[in-house]
């Protein structure tokens, strides 16, 4: 499996730009760069899930690939949460209260509807090839609390985070710092509650969402300070790198995990101010992360059942092609559905 990670690094190097003298202050958080990084990390997510369906590792290279996957752990999802929090806060500051009022329909309901549409093929596969599902499990699955063989925890977390954002900014309005503080506190409450029912991966990275919000609110001070000169940037990156390694090795308690996730998110953000990734393939993948995240396990399950898993290279290649094709078709379906259900209201001028 280590060769897959190597190929991914090579792919990321295509279109990579290094700024030796200056900094890419604006480009680091542009849609082009963030989508490219999303594409890179969604492939890491795919490799992590692919590992679950492979036959037991026999070669040294497979064992090494497994070690890389273990070391990365939940860090492969932290940028999705950070960018979501950052993007939402940026949109609220630009669009105002009207954007906040649209959250129940355009963020929460739309996300849940898209997720539920993606569940339908998993439901069909479950009844056609397996023993089916209980009514309780299906209800939980369509609320993203349970799974039909798909990935669900991230969707549930985002639904809750959107709801928290809507509540906080509805209550505090233009008092954006109080609203961000409320989002942070309510996210911690979510962590405490969900820890009673689900595994640690449901909540150990979610604070990266409010972290992205705080970064948005203070970016006019943070970015100029960190990019004042190469020395300040280097010291900042070094401190975050040391913090990342320390929190990774010092213990597995939840708050060490949280600190590790936050260090990693900031390390990538500041790192991308010197080293930017502009890759059309990764950018396309980054624009389709939702579909890829939800649908990738479907071909893995079906092809594994057909006995393709021992043929690792062929297995991954076919899974990748089918996942991308399904993602393209599902995006088309979502666009058609959104055009009917979420069509903007016409206003008389």
Phi, psi and omega in degrees: 000340183299332180292330177295318178294321177297317179296323179294320177296318178299317178300317180294331181287341178285116183090005179285141181233130179250126178260098184287323184264307183259200182224148176267073186296315182277318186294334182299331180245019176285162179298323181298314181288313182295324177292323177297318178291322174301317179299320178298314185283333177290331174290326174296320176298317180297319178295322179297317179287323179301323180302326182295336185258353181284154175292162183308139182294136179240322183275159178298324181293323177292319178297318179296319176298322177295324178295320178298316179298318179295319181295319180290316177052230182282354181297339182290350180250353189294327180293327177300317180291316180298310180297326178296311178298317179297312182296319179297316181294321176299317181294320179297318180293328182274321188260339174080203188295330179299322178293320179296317181296336181278354185303311182304321182272307190276344177249301187287303183296317181296316179298316180295320179297314178300317179297315181295324176297321179290339179286336186303314177295327175295322178296316179297315180298321180299320181278331181279321188245347182234196185270009180083192184223152175285161179298320180298318181293321180293319178298314178298322181293318181287350172258006180069010178276332179237177185229147174253026184106357179263173174273132187226336189298322183294320179295316179299316179299317180293322177299316179293318180295322175296317179297318178299316179298315179300314180297311185298313183281340173288322181286315188262350174057236184283353177280074192295329180289321175294321179296317178296322177296320178296319177300318180297312181296315181292330175293320176296321176299316177302316179302315181296315183293310185291336178295340179282344187237335187231172180288168185299330183293348177286342190217354187283350180243356190293338179291351174292339177293304175296332175300318177298324177295313179297324178296319177299317183291327185247014186296331180292343176256322184292309186297312178300325180292311184293325183261024178301316175200174183297326182293313179298317179298315182296318178296317179299312180296320180296317179298317179294321179295316177296317178299322179297313181291320181296311181294333180288322186263339188288332180172166182253014176297154190302317185288336171290322177297317179298313180298320179298315180298317180294319177299317182294316180301312181292325179298317179293317181298310179291325178297324181287354174279346174251324185233104184256145180249114175239097185226122186296323179294310179295324179296318177297315178299321180295331178281348182239028183297322181300309183295317181296317181299316184285318193268345189299329182286341182296304177295331177298314180296313184292315181289328175295321179293332179276002176084021182273346186303321180298335178268079196300313183295312178297319179303310182293319181298315180292319177301316181297313181297314181294319180299316180294320178295316178297321180296317179297314180293321181291323176298318177299316179296318179297320180296319178294318179294316180296325181297333180269313188272333185238032179292128180301141179288139178280139179246142178274121181258000000 
